[in-house]
Amino acid sequence: MAAGFPDGFVPWPKDTADHYRAKGYWQGSTLGSILRDGARERPDHTAVTDGERRLGYRELDREADRLRAGLAARGIRAGERVLVHLPNIIEFVPLCFALFRLGAVPVLALPAHRETEIVSLARLSGAVAYVIPDEHAGFDHRPLARCLRERVPSVREVIVVGDADGFTSYGDVVAAAPSRPKDGTTPEPDPSEVAVLLLSGGTTGLPKLIPRTHDDYHYNVRASARVCGFDEDTRYLTALPMAHNFPLACPGMLGTLWAGGTVVLSTGANPHDAFRLIESEGVTATALVPPLALAWLDAAEQGAGRPGTLKLLQVGGSRLKEETARRVGPLLGCSLQQVYGMAEGLLNFTRSDDPPELVLTTQGRPLSEGDEVRIVAPDGSEVPDGEVGELQVRGPYTIRGYHRAEEHNATAFTPDGHYRTGDLVRRLPSGHLVVEGRTKDVINRGGDKIPVEEVENHLLAHPAIHDVALVGLPDDTLGERTWACVIPGGTPPTRRELLAHLTARGVAAYKHPDRVRIMDDFPRTGLGKVNRRELARRLREA
Ligand code: OOB
């Protein structure tokens, strides 16, 4: 293993890496450098705002440097992992840059995550610090931090934005920093090293961490920003949580700052608040998952107005229905772009000069010439265009392995380094892809990925449950909705009891089943395994 790589990182083969450098995909730039040009060229241009507070490029750049020094002063070192559990608040942005510059690796948890997910992410990453808001959306994060420190001893530092209540406050970390770091004390990280650990939405079982290097993620950001035409006039609204790859880097917050534009932060995406923010901040672009796009369309149709300045609406995360796609232009007055991506890497975009039919009916085509996409039958042979198969990919910004997951990597990747996406797609002659389904045991609930096995295990721990199967059923709004099919072991539990049980176990709310169905037995396969397809069919019929 190459020096400087944390254990468990699977690098690209050397000749492939050389090729990516020769092609200019990898430029040796660090993510922390993204702000530097902006700070030099347009120091007073607003880099980030939440509609009230504004940070110019120079100010943001300096805050990131001070925070880097403050974190270093608190003993956080290059290569260590920091679990970041923040909603879309301003501090998220300088914190990311501070960590990138320090060479410490942010692990980006979603705001909806609770004890179960947070403990497992901290363990898996070996996080040394945990960064939280005091309270957000009615949830006090400090008791969770206390519990985390007890359960995961590697976490030695908790940093709180707001009232620290005995922990370290974010403000103190910034203030404690030496005003001018001494020369030579702040070496830049090596661009081929891991810059950030993203969460996987696409795997079965326990969550996996996705190591993205400075080189590959910088390219991801740059190429996305170019394809979307982002520039200094771009005003990008983060309607989805920035911890997710899509609003973070496709082009998202990082792409907007790379292009010299302005990031407008929102902690929610309900159409009324979002439309107001779009109007007052002159937002030009944003990204949504299909159920939110639907909510915005319905609101516009019902007279909530139009997000007047919006030029580009990106939609991705789960399959957008054609009927919904067709309403975007007329109702929102902006262009639609479909984005089919994954935190593991590959991104597909429809392009602004694509024929309208392709924009409405496909999930786009690969971002880069360097993306090697193949669509294969179950026997591994490639299928012709037009036929459905599993998408496999390798390329300059697609990982070669999950973080510390040797066993899983052996099946998640092919021997020649392709990532098996588990997505069933078909390719049109134009190269555009249509997502038709999935081979993995993950339910895609409006872009939120629900690992079936994990939720089943939590439910099985309930004393009134003998056996359980979680299935996704088609749903007009969410794409899929979750049904927990329960074989009771005594008095059948109610859905309320089960939700209380999951909440008590600290399972994020988006994983809670939408419906509970009590059954005597499940349909089984010849081998006695639960026949999920048949189960779903019976539920649909009932
Ligand atoms: C995005 O990333 P993840 O990592 O949360 O989930 C990836 C999976 C894909 O493998 C696919 O199953 C599904 O989400 N997906 C879509 C889709 N976009 C993602 N399925 C159908 N249509 C789409 N447009 O979800 C993500 C990452 C970057 C950009 C956009 C989405």
Coordinates of C-alpha atoms and ligand atoms in Angstrom, one line a residue:
M1 CA 0.0 0.0 0.0
A2 CA 1.3 3.4 -0.9
A3 CA 2.7 5.6 1.9
G4 CA 0.3 8.2 3.2
F5 CA -2.9 6.2 2.5
P6 CA -4.9 5.3 5.5
D7 CA -5.3 1.6 6.1
G8 CA -8.2 0.2 4.1
F9 CA -7.9 2.6 1.2
V10 CA -7.8 0.9 -2.2
P11 CA -5.9 3.1 -4.6
W12 CA -6.2 3.1 -8.4
P13 CA -3.5 1.0 -10.1
K14 CA -0.4 3.1 -10.8
D15 CA -0.7 3.1 -14.7
T16 CA -4.4 4.1 -14.4
A17 CA -3.5 7.0 -12.0
D18 CA -0.7 8.1 -14.4
H19 CA -3.2 8.1 -17.2
Y20 CA -5.7 10.2 -15.3
R21 CA -3.0 12.7 -14.6
A22 CA -1.8 12.7 -18.2
K23 CA -5.4 13.3 -19.3
G24 CA -5.7 16.3 -16.9
Y25 CA -8.5 14.7 -14.9
W26 CA -6.3 14.8 -11.9
Q27 CA -4.5 18.1 -11.6
G28 CA -2.9 17.7 -8.2
S29 CA -5.3 20.3 -6.6
T30 CA -6.6 20.0 -3.1
L31 CA -10.2 20.7 -2.2
G32 CA -8.9 23.3 0.3
S33 CA -7.6 25.3 -2.6
I34 CA -11.0 25.7 -4.1
L35 CA -11.6 29.0 -2.2
R36 CA -8.2 30.5 -2.9
D37 CA -8.9 31.9 -6.3
G38 CA -12.1 33.5 -5.3
A39 CA -10.5 35.0 -2.2
R40 CA -7.9 36.6 -4.4
E41 CA -10.0 37.6 -7.4
R42 CA -13.3 38.7 -5.8
P43 CA -12.6 39.0 -2.0
D44 CA -15.8 40.8 -1.3
H45 CA -18.2 38.8 -3.4
T46 CA -20.6 36.8 -1.2
A47 CA -19.4 33.2 -1.0
V48 CA -22.1 31.9 1.3
T49 CA -25.2 33.2 2.9
D50 CA -28.2 31.9 4.8
G51 CA -30.3 34.9 3.9
E52 CA -29.2 36.8 7.0
R53 CA -25.5 36.3 7.6
R54 CA -23.1 36.7 4.6
L55 CA -19.5 35.7 4.3
G56 CA -17.4 37.1 1.4
Y57 CA -14.8 35.0 -0.2
R58 CA -11.9 36.5 1.7
E59 CA -13.8 36.2 5.0
L60 CA -14.7 32.6 4.4
D61 CA -11.1 31.8 3.3
R62 CA -9.8 33.4 6.6
E63 CA -12.3 31.7 8.8
A64 CA -11.3 28.3 7.2
D65 CA -7.7 29.1 8.0
R66 CA -8.4 30.2 11.5
L67 CA -10.5 27.1 12.1
R68 CA -7.8 24.9 10.7
A69 CA -5.3 26.4 13.1
G70 CA -7.8 26.1 16.0
L71 CA -8.5 22.4 15.2
A72 CA -4.7 21.7 15.0
A73 CA -4.3 23.5 18.3
R74 CA -6.8 21.1 19.8
G75 CA -4.8 18.2 18.6
I76 CA -6.6 17.2 15.5
R77 CA -4.1 16.0 13.0
A78 CA -3.8 15.2 9.3
G79 CA -5.2 11.8 8.5
E80 CA -7.6 11.7 11.5
R81 CA -11.3 11.5 10.9
V82 CA -13.9 14.0 12.1
L83 CA -17.6 13.1 12.1
V84 CA -19.5 16.1 10.9
H85 CA -23.2 16.0 11.8
L86 CA -24.4 19.5 10.8
P87 CA -27.5 20.8 8.9
N88 CA -27.1 23.4 6.2
I89 CA -25.7 26.2 8.4
I90 CA -22.9 28.5 7.5
E91 CA -20.4 26.8 9.8
F92 CA -20.6 23.7 7.7
V93 CA -18.7 25.5 4.9
P94 CA -15.6 26.8 6.7
L95 CA -15.4 23.6 8.7
C96 CA -15.1 21.5 5.5
F97 CA -12.4 23.8 4.1
A98 CA -10.6 23.8 7.5
L99 CA -10.5 20.0 7.5
F100 CA -9.5 19.7 3.8
R101 CA -6.6 22.1 4.5
L102 CA -5.6 20.3 7.6
G103 CA -5.7 17.0 5.9
A104 CA -8.1 15.7 8.5
V105 CA -11.0 13.8 6.9
P106 CA -14.6 14.8 7.3
V107 CA -17.1 11.9 7.6
L108 CA -20.4 13.4 6.5
A109 CA -23.4 12.2 8.4
L110 CA -26.9 13.2 7.3
P111 CA -28.9 15.5 9.6
A112 CA -31.6 12.8 10.0
H113 CA -29.1 10.3 11.4
R114 CA -29.5 9.3 15.1
E115 CA -27.6 7.2 17.6
T116 CA -27.6 4.0 15.6
E117 CA -26.1 5.6 12.5
I118 CA -23.8 8.0 14.3
V119 CA -22.3 5.3 16.5
S120 CA -21.7 3.0 13.6
L121 CA -20.2 5.8 11.5
A122 CA -17.9 6.8 14.3
R123 CA -16.7 3.3 14.9
L124 CA -16.2 2.5 11.2
S125 CA -14.2 5.6 10.6
G126 CA -12.4 5.7 14.0
A127 CA -13.5 9.3 14.3
V128 CA -11.6 11.4 16.9
A129 CA -14.0 14.3 16.9
Y130 CA -17.8 14.9 16.5
V131 CA -19.2 18.3 15.3
I132 CA -22.8 19.1 16.0
P133 CA -25.3 21.9 16.3
D134 CA -26.7 22.4 19.9
E135 CA -30.2 21.8 18.7
H136 CA -31.7 21.4 15.3
A137 CA -35.2 20.6 14.1
G138 CA -36.3 20.0 17.7
F139 CA -33.5 17.5 18.4
D140 CA -30.8 18.2 21.1
H141 CA -27.6 16.8 19.7
R142 CA -25.6 17.1 23.0
P143 CA -27.1 14.1 24.8
L144 CA -26.3 12.1 21.6
A145 CA -22.7 13.4 21.8
R146 CA -22.5 12.2 25.4
C147 CA -23.7 8.8 24.5
L148 CA -21.3 8.6 21.6
R149 CA -18.3 9.5 23.7
E150 CA -19.3 6.6 26.1
R151 CA -19.8 4.1 23.3
V152 CA -17.0 5.0 21.0
P153 CA -13.8 5.9 23.0
S154 CA -11.9 7.1 19.9
V155 CA -14.1 10.2 19.9
R156 CA -12.1 12.5 22.2
E157 CA -13.5 15.9 21.2
V158 CA -17.0 17.2 20.7
I159 CA -17.4 20.6 19.0
V160 CA -20.8 22.4 19.2
V161 CA -22.1 25.2 17.0
G162 CA -24.1 27.2 19.5
D163 CA -24.4 26.5 23.3
A164 CA -21.7 24.0 24.0
D165 CA -23.0 22.9 27.4
G166 CA -19.6 21.6 28.7
F167 CA -18.2 20.6 25.3
T168 CA -16.0 22.8 23.1
S169 CA -17.7 25.5 21.3
Y170 CA -17.1 26.2 17.6
G171 CA -16.7 29.9 18.3
D172 CA -13.9 29.1 20.8
V173 CA -12.0 26.9 18.4
V174 CA -12.0 29.7 15.8
A175 CA -11.1 32.4 18.4
A176 CA -8.4 30.3 20.0
A177 CA -6.5 30.0 16.7
P178 CA -3.2 32.0 16.4
S179 CA -4.1 34.9 14.2
R180 CA -1.3 34.2 11.8
P181 CA -0.1 30.6 11.4
K182 CA 3.7 30.4 11.3
D183 CA 5.2 29.6 8.0
G184 CA 5.8 25.9 7.6
T185 CA 3.4 24.8 10.2
T186 CA 0.6 24.2 7.7
P187 CA 1.7 21.9 4.9
E188 CA -1.0 21.1 2.3
P189 CA -2.2 17.5 2.2
D190 CA -1.1 15.3 -0.7
P191 CA -3.8 15.5 -3.4
S192 CA -3.7 11.8 -3.9
E193 CA -4.8 11.2 -0.3
V194 CA -8.4 10.8 1.0
A195 CA -10.1 14.2 1.4
V196 CA -13.5 13.1 2.6
L197 CA -15.5 10.0 3.5
L198 CA -19.0 10.0 2.1
L199 CA -21.8 7.7 3.1
S200 CA -22.9 5.0 0.7
G201 CA -26.6 4.8 -0.2
G202 CA -26.3 1.9 -2.4
T203 CA -25.1 -1.0 -0.4
T204 CA -26.9 -3.7 1.6
G205 CA -26.4 -4.3 5.3
L206 CA -24.4 -1.9 7.4
P207 CA -23.5 1.5 6.1
K208 CA -20.2 1.8 4.1
L209 CA -17.8 4.7 3.9
I210 CA -16.7 6.0 0.5
P211 CA -13.2 7.5 0.4
R212 CA -12.8 10.3 -2.1
T213 CA -9.4 11.8 -2.7
H214 CA -8.6 15.4 -3.4
D215 CA -7.6 14.6 -6.9
D216 CA -10.8 12.7 -7.8
Y217 CA -13.3 14.8 -6.0
H218 CA -11.7 18.0 -7.3
Y219 CA -12.3 16.7 -10.8
N220 CA -15.9 15.6 -9.8
V221 CA -16.6 19.2 -8.7
R222 CA -14.8 20.9 -11.6
A223 CA -16.4 18.8 -14.4
S224 CA -19.8 19.0 -12.8
A225 CA -19.6 22.8 -12.5
R226 CA -18.5 23.0 -16.2
V227 CA -21.3 20.8 -17.5
C228 CA -23.9 22.8 -15.5
G229 CA -22.4 26.2 -16.8
F230 CA -21.8 27.5 -13.2
D231 CA -19.9 30.8 -13.1
E232 CA -19.6 33.9 -10.8
D233 CA -23.2 34.8 -11.4
T234 CA -24.5 31.4 -10.2
R235 CA -26.4 31.6 -7.0
Y236 CA -27.0 28.0 -5.8
L237 CA -29.5 27.0 -3.2
T238 CA -28.7 24.0 -1.0
A239 CA -32.2 22.7 -0.6
L240 CA -30.9 19.1 0.1
P241 CA -28.5 18.4 3.0
M242 CA -25.0 19.3 2.0
A243 CA -23.6 16.2 3.6
H244 CA -24.9 14.4 0.5
N245 CA -22.7 14.2 -2.6
F246 CA -25.4 15.7 -4.9
P247 CA -25.7 19.1 -3.2
L248 CA -22.1 19.0 -2.0
A249 CA -20.2 18.4 -5.2
C250 CA -22.4 17.8 -8.2
P251 CA -21.8 20.7 -8.6
G252 CA -23.4 21.8 -5.4
M253 CA -21.7 23.9 -2.7
L254 CA -18.2 23.1 -3.8
G255 CA -18.9 23.5 -7.5
T256 CA -20.5 26.9 -6.9
L257 CA -17.4 28.1 -4.9
W258 CA -15.0 26.7 -7.5
A259 CA -16.9 28.8 -10.1
G260 CA -16.8 31.9 -7.9
G261 CA -20.6 32.0 -7.4
T262 CA -22.7 32.3 -4.2
V263 CA -24.0 29.5 -2.1
V264 CA -27.4 30.2 -0.5
L265 CA -28.1 27.9 2.4
S266 CA -31.5 26.6 3.4
T267 CA -32.1 24.0 6.1
G268 CA -35.3 22.8 4.5
A269 CA -36.8 22.5 1.1
N270 CA -40.5 23.2 1.7
P271 CA -41.7 25.2 -1.4
H272 CA -43.0 28.3 0.5
D273 CA -39.7 29.0 2.3
A274 CA -37.6 28.0 -0.6
F275 CA -39.5 30.2 -3.1
R276 CA -39.1 33.2 -0.7
L277 CA -35.4 32.6 -0.4
I278 CA -35.0 32.1 -4.2
E279 CA -36.8 35.4 -4.7
S280 CA -34.9 37.4 -2.1
E281 CA -31.4 36.0 -2.9
G282 CA -31.9 35.7 -6.7
V283 CA -31.2 32.0 -6.7
T284 CA -30.4 30.7 -10.2
A285 CA -29.8 26.9 -9.6
T286 CA -30.7 24.2 -7.2
A287 CA -30.9 20.4 -6.8
L288 CA -33.9 18.4 -5.5
V289 CA -35.0 14.8 -5.2
P290 CA -38.2 13.8 -7.1
P291 CA -40.7 14.0 -4.2
L292 CA -39.5 17.6 -3.4
A293 CA -39.7 18.5 -7.1
L294 CA -43.2 17.3 -7.0
A295 CA -44.0 19.4 -3.9
W296 CA -42.6 22.5 -5.6
L297 CA -44.6 21.8 -8.8
D298 CA -47.8 21.4 -6.8
A299 CA -47.2 24.6 -4.8
A300 CA -46.5 26.5 -8.0
E301 CA -49.7 25.2 -9.5
Q302 CA -51.7 26.1 -6.4
G303 CA -50.6 29.7 -6.7
A304 CA -47.6 29.8 -4.3
G305 CA -45.9 31.8 -7.1
R306 CA -42.9 30.9 -9.2
P307 CA -39.3 30.8 -8.2
G308 CA -38.8 33.7 -10.7
T309 CA -35.0 33.8 -10.9
L310 CA -34.4 30.1 -11.0
K311 CA -32.8 29.0 -14.3
L312 CA -31.7 25.4 -13.6
L313 CA -33.4 22.7 -11.6
Q314 CA -31.4 19.5 -11.1
V315 CA -33.4 16.4 -10.1
G316 CA -31.8 13.1 -9.1
G317 CA -31.4 10.6 -6.3
S318 CA -34.3 8.4 -7.5
R319 CA -36.2 8.0 -10.8
L320 CA -38.1 11.1 -11.9
K321 CA -41.4 10.3 -13.6
E322 CA -41.8 11.6 -17.1
E323 CA -45.2 13.2 -16.2
T324 CA -43.4 15.1 -13.4
A325 CA -40.5 16.1 -15.6
R326 CA -42.9 17.6 -18.2
R327 CA -44.4 20.0 -15.6
V328 CA -41.1 21.6 -14.6
G329 CA -40.6 24.0 -17.5
P330 CA -44.2 25.3 -17.7
L331 CA -44.8 25.6 -13.9
L332 CA -41.4 26.6 -12.6
G333 CA -40.1 28.5 -15.7
C334 CA -36.7 26.9 -15.6
S335 CA -34.7 24.2 -17.3
L336 CA -34.7 20.7 -16.0
Q337 CA -31.6 18.6 -15.7
Q338 CA -31.8 15.0 -14.7
V339 CA -28.9 13.7 -12.6
Y340 CA -28.2 10.0 -12.0
G341 CA -25.3 9.7 -9.6
M342 CA -23.9 7.8 -6.7
A343 CA -21.5 8.7 -3.9
E344 CA -19.2 6.0 -5.2
G345 CA -18.5 8.2 -8.1
L346 CA -20.1 8.0 -11.5
L347 CA -22.4 10.9 -12.4
N348 CA -24.7 11.2 -15.4
F349 CA -26.3 14.5 -16.5
T350 CA -28.7 15.5 -19.2
R351 CA -27.1 18.4 -21.0
S352 CA -28.6 21.8 -21.8
D353 CA -28.3 21.2 -25.5
D354 CA -29.8 17.7 -25.4
P355 CA -33.1 17.2 -27.4
P356 CA -36.0 17.9 -24.9
E357 CA -37.3 14.3 -25.2
L358 CA -34.0 13.0 -23.8
V359 CA -34.1 15.5 -20.9
L360 CA -37.6 14.4 -20.0
T361 CA -37.2 10.6 -20.4
T362 CA -33.6 9.7 -19.5
Q363 CA -31.3 10.1 -16.5
G364 CA -28.5 11.6 -18.5
R365 CA -25.2 10.4 -19.8
P366 CA -21.8 10.1 -18.1
L367 CA -20.0 13.2 -17.1
S368 CA -16.6 12.3 -18.3
E369 CA -14.9 10.8 -21.3
G370 CA -12.9 8.9 -18.8
D371 CA -16.0 7.1 -17.4
E372 CA -15.9 3.5 -18.6
V373 CA -19.5 2.3 -18.4
R374 CA -20.6 -1.2 -19.3
I375 CA -24.0 -2.8 -19.0
V376 CA -23.9 -6.5 -18.2
A377 CA -26.2 -9.5 -18.1
P378 CA -26.2 -11.7 -15.0
D379 CA -23.5 -13.9 -16.6
G380 CA -21.3 -10.9 -16.9
S381 CA -21.5 -10.5 -20.7
E382 CA -22.2 -7.0 -22.1
V383 CA -25.8 -6.5 -23.4
P384 CA -26.5 -4.5 -26.6
D385 CA -27.9 -1.0 -26.4
G386 CA -31.6 -0.9 -25.5
E387 CA -31.4 -4.0 -23.3
V388 CA -31.5 -3.9 -19.5
G389 CA -28.5 -5.0 -17.5
E390 CA -26.5 -4.0 -14.5
L391 CA -24.4 -0.9 -14.8
Q392 CA -20.7 -1.4 -13.9
V393 CA -18.3 1.5 -14.0
R394 CA -14.7 2.6 -13.4
G395 CA -13.2 6.0 -14.1
P396 CA -11.3 9.0 -12.8
Y397 CA -13.7 9.7 -10.0
T398 CA -15.2 6.3 -9.2
I399 CA -13.7 4.5 -6.1
R400 CA -11.9 1.2 -6.3
G401 CA -13.0 0.1 -2.8
Y402 CA -15.0 1.1 0.3
H403 CA -13.2 2.2 3.4
R404 CA -12.0 -0.8 5.5
A405 CA -14.3 -3.2 3.8
E406 CA -12.0 -5.9 2.3
E407 CA -14.6 -8.6 2.4
H408 CA -17.4 -6.5 0.9
N409 CA -15.1 -5.0 -1.7
A410 CA -14.4 -8.5 -3.1
T411 CA -18.0 -8.7 -4.4
A412 CA -18.9 -5.0 -4.8
F413 CA -16.1 -4.6 -7.4
T414 CA -15.2 -6.8 -10.4
P415 CA -11.7 -8.2 -10.6
D416 CA -10.8 -5.6 -13.2
G417 CA -11.8 -2.7 -10.9
H418 CA -15.4 -1.9 -12.0
Y419 CA -17.9 -0.9 -9.4
R420 CA -21.0 -3.0 -9.5
T421 CA -23.7 -0.3 -9.1
G422 CA -26.6 -2.8 -8.5
D423 CA -28.6 -0.5 -10.8
L424 CA -30.5 -2.0 -13.7
V425 CA -30.2 0.4 -16.7
R426 CA -30.5 0.5 -20.4
R427 CA -28.5 2.6 -22.8
L428 CA -29.9 4.5 -25.8
P429 CA -27.8 5.0 -29.0
S430 CA -27.1 8.5 -27.8
G431 CA -25.3 7.2 -24.8
H432 CA -28.1 8.3 -22.4
L433 CA -29.1 6.0 -19.6
V434 CA -32.5 5.0 -18.4
V435 CA -32.7 3.6 -14.8
E436 CA -35.1 0.7 -14.8
G437 CA -34.6 -0.9 -11.4
R438 CA -32.1 -2.4 -9.0
T439 CA -30.6 -5.7 -8.0
K440 CA -29.7 -4.7 -4.4
D441 CA -31.6 -5.0 -1.2
V442 CA -32.0 -1.3 -0.8
I443 CA -35.3 0.7 -0.9
N444 CA -35.1 4.1 -2.5
R445 CA -37.6 6.2 -0.7
G446 CA -37.6 9.4 -2.7
G447 CA -33.8 9.5 -2.8
D448 CA -33.3 8.3 0.8
K449 CA -31.7 4.9 0.6
I450 CA -33.0 2.4 3.2
P451 CA -30.8 -0.7 3.8
V452 CA -33.4 -3.4 4.1
E453 CA -31.4 -5.8 6.3
E454 CA -30.4 -3.2 8.8
V455 CA -34.0 -2.1 9.4
E456 CA -35.2 -5.7 9.6
N457 CA -32.6 -6.5 12.3
H458 CA -33.8 -3.6 14.4
L459 CA -37.4 -4.7 14.0
L460 CA -36.5 -8.3 14.9
A461 CA -35.3 -7.0 18.2
H462 CA -38.9 -6.1 19.2
P463 CA -40.3 -8.8 21.5
A464 CA -43.6 -9.1 19.7
I465 CA -42.0 -9.8 16.3
H466 CA -41.2 -13.4 15.3
D467 CA -40.1 -12.5 11.8
V468 CA -40.2 -9.5 9.5
A469 CA -39.6 -8.6 5.9
L470 CA -39.3 -5.0 4.8
V471 CA -40.5 -4.4 1.2
G472 CA -40.7 -1.3 -1.0
L473 CA -44.0 -0.8 -2.9
P474 CA -44.4 1.7 -5.8
D475 CA -45.7 5.1 -4.6
D476 CA -46.7 8.1 -6.7
T477 CA -44.9 10.6 -4.6
L478 CA -41.9 8.9 -3.1
G479 CA -41.3 6.4 -5.9
E480 CA -41.3 3.7 -3.2
R481 CA -42.8 3.4 0.2
T482 CA -41.8 0.9 2.9
W483 CA -44.0 -1.9 4.2
A484 CA -43.0 -3.9 7.2
C485 CA -44.5 -7.4 6.9
V486 CA -44.6 -8.8 10.4
I487 CA -45.1 -12.4 11.7
P488 CA -46.0 -11.7 15.3
G489 CA -44.7 -13.7 18.2
G490 CA -47.7 -13.2 20.4
T491 CA -50.0 -10.1 20.4
P492 CA -49.4 -8.3 17.1
P493 CA -47.5 -5.0 17.6
T494 CA -49.0 -1.8 16.3
R495 CA -47.1 0.5 13.9
R496 CA -46.9 3.1 16.7
E497 CA -45.2 0.6 19.0
L498 CA -42.8 -0.3 16.2
L499 CA -42.0 3.4 15.5
A500 CA -41.4 4.0 19.2
H501 CA -39.1 1.0 19.3
L502 CA -37.1 2.2 16.3
T503 CA -36.9 5.8 17.8
A504 CA -35.7 4.3 21.1
R505 CA -33.0 2.4 19.2
G506 CA -31.9 5.6 17.6
V507 CA -32.8 4.7 14.0
A508 CA -33.2 7.7 11.6
A509 CA -36.9 8.5 10.9
Y510 CA -36.6 8.0 7.2
K511 CA -36.0 4.3 7.8
H512 CA -39.2 3.9 9.8
P513 CA -41.8 1.8 7.9
D514 CA -44.6 3.7 6.3
R515 CA -47.0 0.7 6.8
V516 CA -47.1 -2.4 8.9
R517 CA -48.9 -5.5 7.7
I518 CA -49.4 -8.5 10.1
M519 CA -49.1 -11.9 8.4
D520 CA -49.2 -15.6 9.3
D521 CA -46.3 -16.5 7.0
F522 CA -44.3 -15.2 4.1
P523 CA -44.2 -16.6 0.6
R524 CA -40.9 -18.5 0.3
T525 CA -38.6 -19.5 -2.5
G526 CA -37.7 -23.1 -3.1
L527 CA -34.8 -22.7 -0.7
G528 CA -37.1 -21.3 2.0
K529 CA -35.9 -17.7 1.7
V530 CA -38.5 -14.9 1.8
N531 CA -39.8 -14.4 -1.7
R532 CA -39.8 -10.6 -1.7
R533 CA -41.1 -10.2 -5.2
E534 CA -44.1 -12.4 -4.5
L535 CA -44.6 -10.6 -1.1
A536 CA -44.7 -7.2 -2.9
R537 CA -47.1 -8.6 -5.5
R538 CA -49.5 -9.8 -2.8
L539 CA -49.3 -6.5 -1.0
R540 CA -50.0 -4.6 -4.2
E541 CA -53.0 -6.8 -4.9
A542 CA -54.4 -6.4 -1.4
Ligands
OOB1 C1 -27.3 9.8 -5.3 O1 -26.3 9.1 -4.6 P1 -26.5 8.0 -3.5 O2 -25.2 7.5 -3.3 O3 -27.3 8.5 -2.4 O4 -27.4 6.8 -4.2 C2 -27.0 6.2 -5.4 C3 -28.1 5.4 -6.0 C4 -27.9 5.0 -7.4 O5 -27.0 3.8 -7.5 C5 -29.3 4.7 -7.9 O6 -29.7 3.5 -7.4 C6 -30.1 5.8 -7.3 O7 -29.3 6.2 -6.1 N1 -30.2 7.0 -8.1 C7 -31.1 7.1 -9.1 C8 -31.0 8.4 -9.7 N2 -30.0 9.0 -9.0 C9 -29.5 8.2 -8.1 N3 -32.1 6.3 -9.6 C10 -32.9 6.7 -10.6 N4 -32.7 8.0 -11.2 C11 -31.8 8.9 -10.7 N5 -31.7 10.1 -11.3 O8 -28.5 9.5 -5.2 C12 -26.8 10.9 -6.1 C13 -25.5 11.3 -6.1 C14 -25.0 12.3 -6.9 C15 -25.9 13.0 -7.7 C16 -27.3 12.6 -7.7 C17 -27.7 11.6 -7.0

